[in-house]
Amino acid sequence: MSARSPHRIRLHSQWLVLFDNLLVITGFYLVFPMITVHFVENLGWSATLVSTGLALRSLTQQGLGLFGGAMADRWGSKPLIAAGLATRAASFLVLAEANSMAGLLLSCVIAGIGGALFDAPKTATIVKLTRPAERARYYALLGMLGTLCASGGAALGSWLLHWDFRWVAYAGAVSFGLASLVTLRFLPAFRVGVRQDNLFHGLRTAWQDKPYARFVLATAGYWLMWLQVMSTLPMLISRISGKTHVAWLYTLEMVLTLCVQYPLARWLAGRWRCEARLITGMSLMVLGLLLVGMANDNLTLWPALTLFLLGIVLGDPALQEAGASRIDARMRGSYLGLASLGMALAGSIGYIASGWLYEHALRWGLPALGWVVIALTGFLTLLLMYQVCYPMSRATLQATASRL
């Protein structure tokens, strides 16, 4: 086997994407959890307004991600990933100097554009580089190492925040800038799909794939619950446990990932379907959020957070694997671009709604209200996800209806 055989190039690229992903996650968790802490807790801005900025970033990224995936099918993933990472780095430089709502919104829009350029192409590259039999373990490895970087990034961000928020943003910019340079220099120019003459052809095909479209819609509930890690949970922990304890959330996630995610993925390979793991993970997230709503001290808060994070640890790689198994290999970028629609729905509505609910529920003396609403929404999409993953045949539906 030659030194530059396709197999060796594929394995080398897997490790390169893994390293790239670690830089991205470090930079992300360095900055975004600290935005709510800095602007809401330190500067006294409205949680609803700050959540609007975060929602704008999510809506821009996931909404435009449709086109990022389609462009990757047409032009390849490498230039889009490198440009997107550089754009995200630039957004953090803008954020460092933001002292008004307009500055925060501008940085969030630029960050969203950067994410739209690199997110779907990066995910499509991962699907391209991994075989179905090894995909579950690779996603689990991504999750395990990513959680280490998330914990380290959040801890570093929390420490830098004591000095100056600008250092938080500068550190995030360095992380994304380095990832862009690594991608530009070392990632081979892979094609992740068949070139389409019409940019919208792949998107139309993905949208007309009704089982996949329903799956994407059901993922909105997962992302709505997941994004609380970025928005309201840091504020809740800061209120109950203190600002210095926010990083503990990501440390706890790291411990659970190391102890559960990758070992479980290796042991359960071929034993427990990804759909069943996803349903179980979402169920734990719903239950965890309900218990978070009842928490009023550390003794009740952290066990609830543990249950919620266990659901993420179990559900995240399962969601990636379930999505990857449903795409058309000829249009990976377009399918994975459409997958961003679920996160776009959750982000655009979820950030604003959860921030508004958190703020007003405290004013009304009903601190559990927001968590109950989010958990109920998650439960409804859990039912939809179950229907998507385990569809009943027409004969079964008729037999069931005849017994009613």
Coordinates of C-alpha atoms in Angstrom, one line a residue:
M1 CA 0.0 0.0 0.0
S2 CA 1.5 3.3 -1.1
A3 CA 2.1 6.1 1.4
R4 CA -0.6 8.3 -0.4
S5 CA -3.2 5.6 -1.0
P6 CA -6.9 6.7 -0.8
H7 CA -7.2 4.8 2.5
R8 CA -4.3 6.6 4.1
I9 CA -5.5 9.9 2.8
R10 CA -9.0 9.2 4.2
L11 CA -7.6 8.3 7.7
H12 CA -5.2 11.3 7.7
S13 CA -8.1 13.6 6.8
Q14 CA -10.3 12.1 9.6
W15 CA -7.7 13.1 12.1
L16 CA -7.3 16.5 10.5
V17 CA -11.1 17.2 10.7
L18 CA -11.0 16.0 14.3
F19 CA -8.3 18.5 15.2
D20 CA -10.1 21.2 13.3
N21 CA -13.3 20.4 15.1
L22 CA -11.5 20.7 18.5
L23 CA -10.3 24.2 17.7
V24 CA -13.8 25.2 16.6
I25 CA -15.4 23.8 19.8
T26 CA -12.8 25.4 22.0
G27 CA -13.4 28.8 20.4
F28 CA -17.1 28.5 20.5
Y29 CA -17.4 27.6 24.1
L30 CA -14.8 30.2 25.0
V31 CA -17.1 32.9 23.8
F32 CA -20.8 32.1 23.5
P33 CA -21.6 30.9 27.1
M34 CA -19.8 34.1 28.4
I35 CA -22.0 36.4 26.3
T36 CA -25.1 36.0 28.5
V37 CA -23.0 36.1 31.6
H38 CA -21.1 39.3 30.5
F39 CA -24.0 41.3 29.0
V40 CA -26.8 40.2 31.3
E41 CA -25.1 39.5 34.7
N42 CA -22.2 42.0 34.4
L43 CA -23.6 44.9 32.4
G44 CA -27.3 44.5 33.4
W45 CA -28.7 44.2 29.8
S46 CA -32.1 42.6 29.3
A47 CA -31.9 38.8 29.0
T48 CA -34.5 39.0 26.2
L49 CA -32.4 41.4 24.2
V50 CA -29.2 39.4 24.5
S51 CA -31.1 36.2 23.7
T52 CA -32.4 38.0 20.6
G53 CA -28.8 38.5 19.5
L54 CA -28.0 34.9 20.0
A55 CA -31.1 33.9 18.2
L56 CA -30.1 36.1 15.3
R57 CA -26.7 34.3 15.1
S58 CA -28.5 30.9 15.1
L59 CA -31.1 32.0 12.5
T60 CA -28.5 33.4 10.2
Q61 CA -26.2 30.4 10.5
Q62 CA -28.8 27.7 10.2
G63 CA -31.0 29.5 7.7
L64 CA -28.1 30.3 5.3
G65 CA -26.7 26.8 6.1
L66 CA -29.1 25.5 3.4
F67 CA -27.0 27.3 0.8
G68 CA -23.7 26.5 2.4
G69 CA -24.5 22.8 1.9
A70 CA -25.6 23.2 -1.7
M71 CA -22.5 25.3 -2.5
A72 CA -20.3 22.5 -1.0
D73 CA -21.9 20.0 -3.4
R74 CA -21.0 22.3 -6.3
W75 CA -17.6 23.7 -5.4
G76 CA -16.2 21.3 -2.7
S77 CA -16.1 21.8 1.0
K78 CA -12.5 23.0 1.6
P79 CA -12.9 26.7 0.5
L80 CA -16.2 27.1 2.2
I81 CA -14.9 25.7 5.5
A82 CA -11.8 27.9 5.5
A83 CA -13.7 31.0 4.6
G84 CA -16.4 30.3 7.2
L85 CA -13.9 29.8 10.0
A86 CA -12.1 33.0 9.1
T87 CA -15.4 34.9 9.1
R88 CA -16.3 33.5 12.5
A89 CA -12.9 34.7 13.8
A90 CA -13.6 38.2 12.4
S91 CA -17.0 38.2 14.1
F92 CA -15.3 37.8 17.5
L93 CA -13.1 40.8 16.8
V94 CA -16.2 42.8 16.3
L95 CA -17.7 41.3 19.5
A96 CA -14.7 42.4 21.5
E97 CA -15.5 46.0 20.8
A98 CA -19.3 45.7 21.1
N99 CA -20.6 48.2 23.7
S100 CA -24.1 48.6 22.3
M101 CA -26.9 46.3 21.1
A102 CA -26.1 47.2 17.5
G103 CA -22.5 46.0 18.0
L104 CA -23.7 42.8 19.5
L105 CA -26.2 42.1 16.7
L106 CA -23.6 42.9 14.1
S107 CA -21.1 40.5 15.5
C108 CA -23.9 37.8 15.8
V109 CA -24.8 38.2 12.2
I110 CA -21.2 37.9 11.0
A111 CA -20.7 34.9 13.2
G112 CA -23.9 33.3 11.7
I113 CA -22.6 33.9 8.2
G114 CA -19.3 32.2 9.1
G115 CA -21.1 29.3 10.6
A116 CA -23.4 29.0 7.5
L117 CA -20.3 28.7 5.3
F118 CA -18.4 26.0 7.3
D119 CA -21.0 24.0 9.3
A120 CA -22.8 21.9 6.7
P121 CA -19.7 21.4 4.5
K122 CA -17.7 20.2 7.5
T123 CA -20.5 17.8 8.4
A124 CA -20.7 16.6 4.8
T125 CA -16.9 16.0 4.8
I126 CA -17.2 13.9 7.9
V127 CA -19.9 11.7 6.3
K128 CA -17.7 11.5 3.2
L129 CA -14.6 10.3 5.2
T130 CA -16.3 7.8 7.4
R131 CA -17.8 4.4 6.5
P132 CA -21.2 3.4 8.0
A133 CA -19.6 0.7 10.3
E134 CA -17.2 3.2 11.8
R135 CA -19.4 6.2 11.9
A136 CA -20.9 5.7 15.4
R137 CA -17.5 5.4 17.0
Y138 CA -16.1 8.4 15.1
Y139 CA -19.0 10.6 16.1
A140 CA -18.6 9.4 19.7
L141 CA -14.9 10.3 19.5
L142 CA -15.7 13.7 18.1
G143 CA -18.2 14.2 21.0
M144 CA -15.7 12.9 23.7
L145 CA -12.8 15.1 22.6
G146 CA -15.1 18.0 21.8
T147 CA -16.5 17.9 25.3
L148 CA -13.0 18.1 26.7
C149 CA -12.4 21.2 24.6
A150 CA -15.8 22.6 25.5
S151 CA -15.0 22.3 29.2
G152 CA -11.5 23.7 28.7
G153 CA -12.9 26.5 26.5
A154 CA -15.6 27.4 29.0
A155 CA -13.2 27.3 31.9
L156 CA -10.7 29.6 30.0
G157 CA -13.5 31.9 29.0
S158 CA -14.7 32.1 32.6
W159 CA -11.2 32.9 33.8
L160 CA -10.6 35.5 31.1
L161 CA -13.9 37.1 31.9
H162 CA -12.6 38.1 35.3
W163 CA -10.0 40.3 33.5
D164 CA -11.8 41.7 30.5
F165 CA -14.5 40.3 28.1
R166 CA -12.3 41.5 25.2
W167 CA -9.7 38.9 26.0
V168 CA -12.5 36.2 25.8
A169 CA -13.4 37.4 22.3
Y170 CA -9.7 37.7 21.2
A171 CA -9.0 34.1 22.4
G172 CA -12.0 32.8 20.4
A173 CA -10.8 34.6 17.3
V174 CA -7.4 33.1 17.6
S175 CA -8.9 29.6 17.9
F176 CA -11.1 30.0 14.8
G177 CA -8.4 31.8 12.8
L178 CA -6.0 28.9 13.5
A179 CA -8.6 26.4 12.4
S180 CA -9.1 28.3 9.1
L181 CA -5.3 28.2 8.4
V182 CA -5.0 24.5 9.2
T183 CA -8.0 23.7 6.9
L184 CA -6.6 25.9 4.0
R185 CA -3.1 24.3 4.3
F186 CA -3.8 20.6 5.0
L187 CA -7.3 19.5 4.1
P188 CA -7.5 17.8 0.7
A189 CA -10.0 19.3 -1.8
F190 CA -12.7 16.7 -1.4
R191 CA -16.0 16.7 -3.4
V192 CA -18.8 15.8 -1.0
G193 CA -21.5 15.4 -3.7
V194 CA -22.2 15.3 -7.4
R195 CA -21.8 18.8 -9.0
Q196 CA -25.3 20.3 -9.8
D197 CA -25.8 22.8 -12.5
N198 CA -28.6 24.3 -10.5
L199 CA -27.7 25.3 -6.9
F200 CA -31.2 24.6 -5.8
H201 CA -31.6 21.2 -7.3
G202 CA -30.1 19.3 -4.4
L203 CA -32.1 21.4 -1.9
R204 CA -35.4 20.6 -3.7
T205 CA -34.5 16.9 -3.8
A206 CA -33.8 16.9 -0.1
W207 CA -37.0 18.8 0.7
Q208 CA -39.1 16.4 -1.4
D209 CA -37.6 13.5 0.5
K210 CA -40.6 13.5 3.0
P211 CA -39.2 11.0 5.6
Y212 CA -36.0 13.1 5.8
A213 CA -37.9 16.4 6.0
R214 CA -40.0 15.1 8.9
F215 CA -36.8 13.9 10.6
V216 CA -35.3 17.4 10.2
L217 CA -38.5 19.0 11.7
A218 CA -38.4 16.6 14.6
T219 CA -34.8 17.6 15.4
A220 CA -36.0 21.1 16.2
G221 CA -37.2 19.9 19.6
Y222 CA -33.8 18.4 20.4
W223 CA -32.0 21.6 19.5
L224 CA -34.4 23.7 21.4
M225 CA -33.5 21.8 24.6
W226 CA -29.8 21.6 23.7
L227 CA -29.4 25.4 23.2
Q228 CA -30.4 26.0 26.8
V229 CA -26.7 25.1 27.5
M230 CA -25.8 28.2 25.7
S231 CA -28.5 30.6 26.9
T232 CA -30.6 30.1 30.1
L233 CA -28.6 27.4 32.0
P234 CA -25.5 29.7 32.4
M235 CA -27.8 32.4 33.9
L236 CA -29.6 29.9 36.1
I237 CA -26.3 28.5 37.4
S238 CA -25.0 32.0 38.0
R239 CA -28.1 32.9 40.0
I240 CA -28.2 29.8 42.2
S241 CA -24.5 28.7 42.4
G242 CA -22.5 31.9 41.4
K243 CA -20.8 33.1 38.3
T244 CA -17.6 31.1 38.9
H245 CA -19.7 27.8 38.8
V246 CA -20.8 28.3 35.2
A247 CA -17.8 26.4 33.9
W248 CA -18.8 23.5 36.1
L249 CA -21.6 22.8 33.7
Y250 CA -19.2 22.0 30.9
T251 CA -16.9 20.1 33.3
L252 CA -19.8 17.9 34.2
E253 CA -20.6 17.3 30.5
M254 CA -16.9 16.4 30.0
V255 CA -16.9 13.8 32.8
L256 CA -20.2 12.2 31.5
T257 CA -18.8 12.1 28.0
L258 CA -15.6 10.5 29.0
C259 CA -17.3 7.9 31.2
V260 CA -20.4 7.2 29.0
Q261 CA -20.3 8.4 25.4
Y262 CA -17.3 6.8 23.7
P263 CA -17.2 3.6 25.8
L264 CA -21.0 3.2 25.2
A265 CA -20.6 3.8 21.5
R266 CA -17.9 1.1 21.2
W267 CA -19.9 -1.4 23.3
L268 CA -23.2 -0.8 21.7
A269 CA -22.0 -0.8 18.1
G270 CA -24.5 -3.0 16.3
R271 CA -26.4 -3.7 19.5
W272 CA -28.5 -0.6 20.1
R273 CA -29.9 1.3 17.1
C274 CA -29.1 4.9 16.8
E275 CA -32.8 5.8 16.7
A276 CA -33.4 4.1 20.0
R277 CA -30.4 5.9 21.6
L278 CA -31.8 9.2 20.2
I279 CA -35.3 8.6 21.7
T280 CA -33.8 7.7 25.0
G281 CA -31.5 10.7 25.1
M282 CA -34.4 13.1 24.3
S283 CA -36.5 11.5 27.0
L284 CA -33.7 12.1 29.6
M285 CA -33.4 15.7 28.4
V286 CA -37.1 16.4 28.9
L287 CA -37.1 14.8 32.4
G288 CA -33.9 16.8 33.3
L289 CA -35.4 20.1 32.3
L290 CA -38.5 19.4 34.3
L291 CA -36.3 18.7 37.4
V292 CA -34.2 21.9 36.6
G293 CA -37.4 23.9 36.9
M294 CA -38.0 22.6 40.4
A295 CA -34.4 23.3 41.6
N296 CA -33.8 26.1 44.0
D297 CA -30.4 25.2 45.5
N298 CA -27.2 23.3 44.5
L299 CA -28.5 20.0 46.0
T300 CA -31.4 19.9 43.6
L301 CA -29.9 21.8 40.6
W302 CA -26.8 19.7 39.8
P303 CA -28.5 16.2 39.8
A304 CA -31.1 17.6 37.4
L305 CA -28.3 19.1 35.2
T306 CA -26.6 15.7 35.3
L307 CA -29.7 13.9 34.0
F308 CA -30.1 16.6 31.3
L309 CA -26.5 16.4 30.2
L310 CA -26.6 12.6 30.2
G311 CA -29.4 12.9 27.6
I312 CA -27.2 15.1 25.4
V313 CA -24.3 12.8 25.8
L314 CA -26.4 9.8 24.7
G315 CA -28.5 11.6 22.1
D316 CA -25.9 13.8 20.2
P317 CA -23.9 11.1 18.4
A318 CA -27.1 9.2 17.8
L319 CA -28.6 12.2 16.2
Q320 CA -25.6 12.7 13.9
E321 CA -25.6 9.0 13.0
A322 CA -29.3 8.8 12.3
G323 CA -29.1 11.9 10.1
A324 CA -26.1 10.6 8.2
S325 CA -27.9 7.3 7.5
R326 CA -30.8 9.1 5.8
I327 CA -29.0 11.3 3.3
D328 CA -28.5 10.8 -0.5
A329 CA -24.7 10.3 -1.0
R330 CA -24.9 12.2 -4.3
M331 CA -26.1 15.4 -2.5
R332 CA -24.5 15.2 1.0
G333 CA -24.1 18.9 1.3
S334 CA -27.6 19.8 0.3
Y335 CA -29.1 17.2 2.6
L336 CA -27.0 18.3 5.5
G337 CA -27.7 21.9 4.7
L338 CA -31.4 21.1 5.0
A339 CA -30.7 19.5 8.3
S340 CA -29.7 22.9 9.6
L341 CA -33.4 23.9 9.2
G342 CA -34.3 22.1 12.5
M343 CA -31.6 24.1 14.4
A344 CA -32.7 27.3 12.6
L345 CA -36.3 26.8 13.9
A346 CA -35.1 26.0 17.4
G347 CA -32.5 28.8 17.4
S348 CA -34.7 31.6 16.0
I349 CA -37.6 30.8 18.3
G350 CA -35.9 29.1 21.2
Y351 CA -33.3 31.7 22.1
I352 CA -35.8 34.6 22.2
A353 CA -38.6 32.6 23.8
S354 CA -36.4 31.0 26.4
G355 CA -34.7 34.3 27.3
W356 CA -38.1 36.0 27.6
L357 CA -39.6 33.2 29.6
Y358 CA -36.6 33.0 32.0
E359 CA -36.7 36.8 32.6
H360 CA -40.5 37.1 33.0
A361 CA -41.0 33.9 35.0
L362 CA -38.7 35.3 37.7
R363 CA -40.7 38.5 37.7
W364 CA -44.0 36.6 38.0
G365 CA -42.6 34.5 40.8
L366 CA -42.9 31.3 38.7
P367 CA -39.3 30.3 38.0
A368 CA -40.3 26.8 36.8
L369 CA -42.6 28.1 34.1
G370 CA -40.0 28.5 31.3
W371 CA -38.5 25.1 32.0
V372 CA -41.9 23.4 31.9
V373 CA -42.8 25.1 28.6
I374 CA -39.5 24.1 27.0
A375 CA -39.7 20.5 28.3
L376 CA -43.3 20.2 27.0
T377 CA -42.2 21.4 23.6
G378 CA -39.4 18.9 23.7
F379 CA -41.8 16.1 24.6
L380 CA -44.1 16.9 21.7
T381 CA -41.2 16.8 19.2
L382 CA -40.1 13.6 21.0
L383 CA -43.4 12.0 20.0
L384 CA -42.8 13.2 16.4
M385 CA -39.3 11.8 16.4
Y386 CA -40.6 8.4 17.6
Q387 CA -43.1 8.4 14.8
V388 CA -40.4 9.3 12.3
C389 CA -38.0 6.6 13.6
Y390 CA -40.6 3.9 14.0
P391 CA -43.2 4.5 11.3
M392 CA -46.3 2.3 11.4
S393 CA -47.2 0.6 8.2
R394 CA -50.6 1.4 6.6
A395 CA -51.8 -2.1 7.5
T396 CA -50.9 -1.7 11.1
L397 CA -52.6 1.7 11.3
Q398 CA -55.8 0.3 9.8
A399 CA -55.7 -2.6 12.2
T400 CA -55.2 -0.2 15.1
A401 CA -58.0 2.0 14.0
S402 CA -60.4 -0.9 13.6
R403 CA -59.8 -1.8 17.3
L404 CA -60.7 1.7 18.5

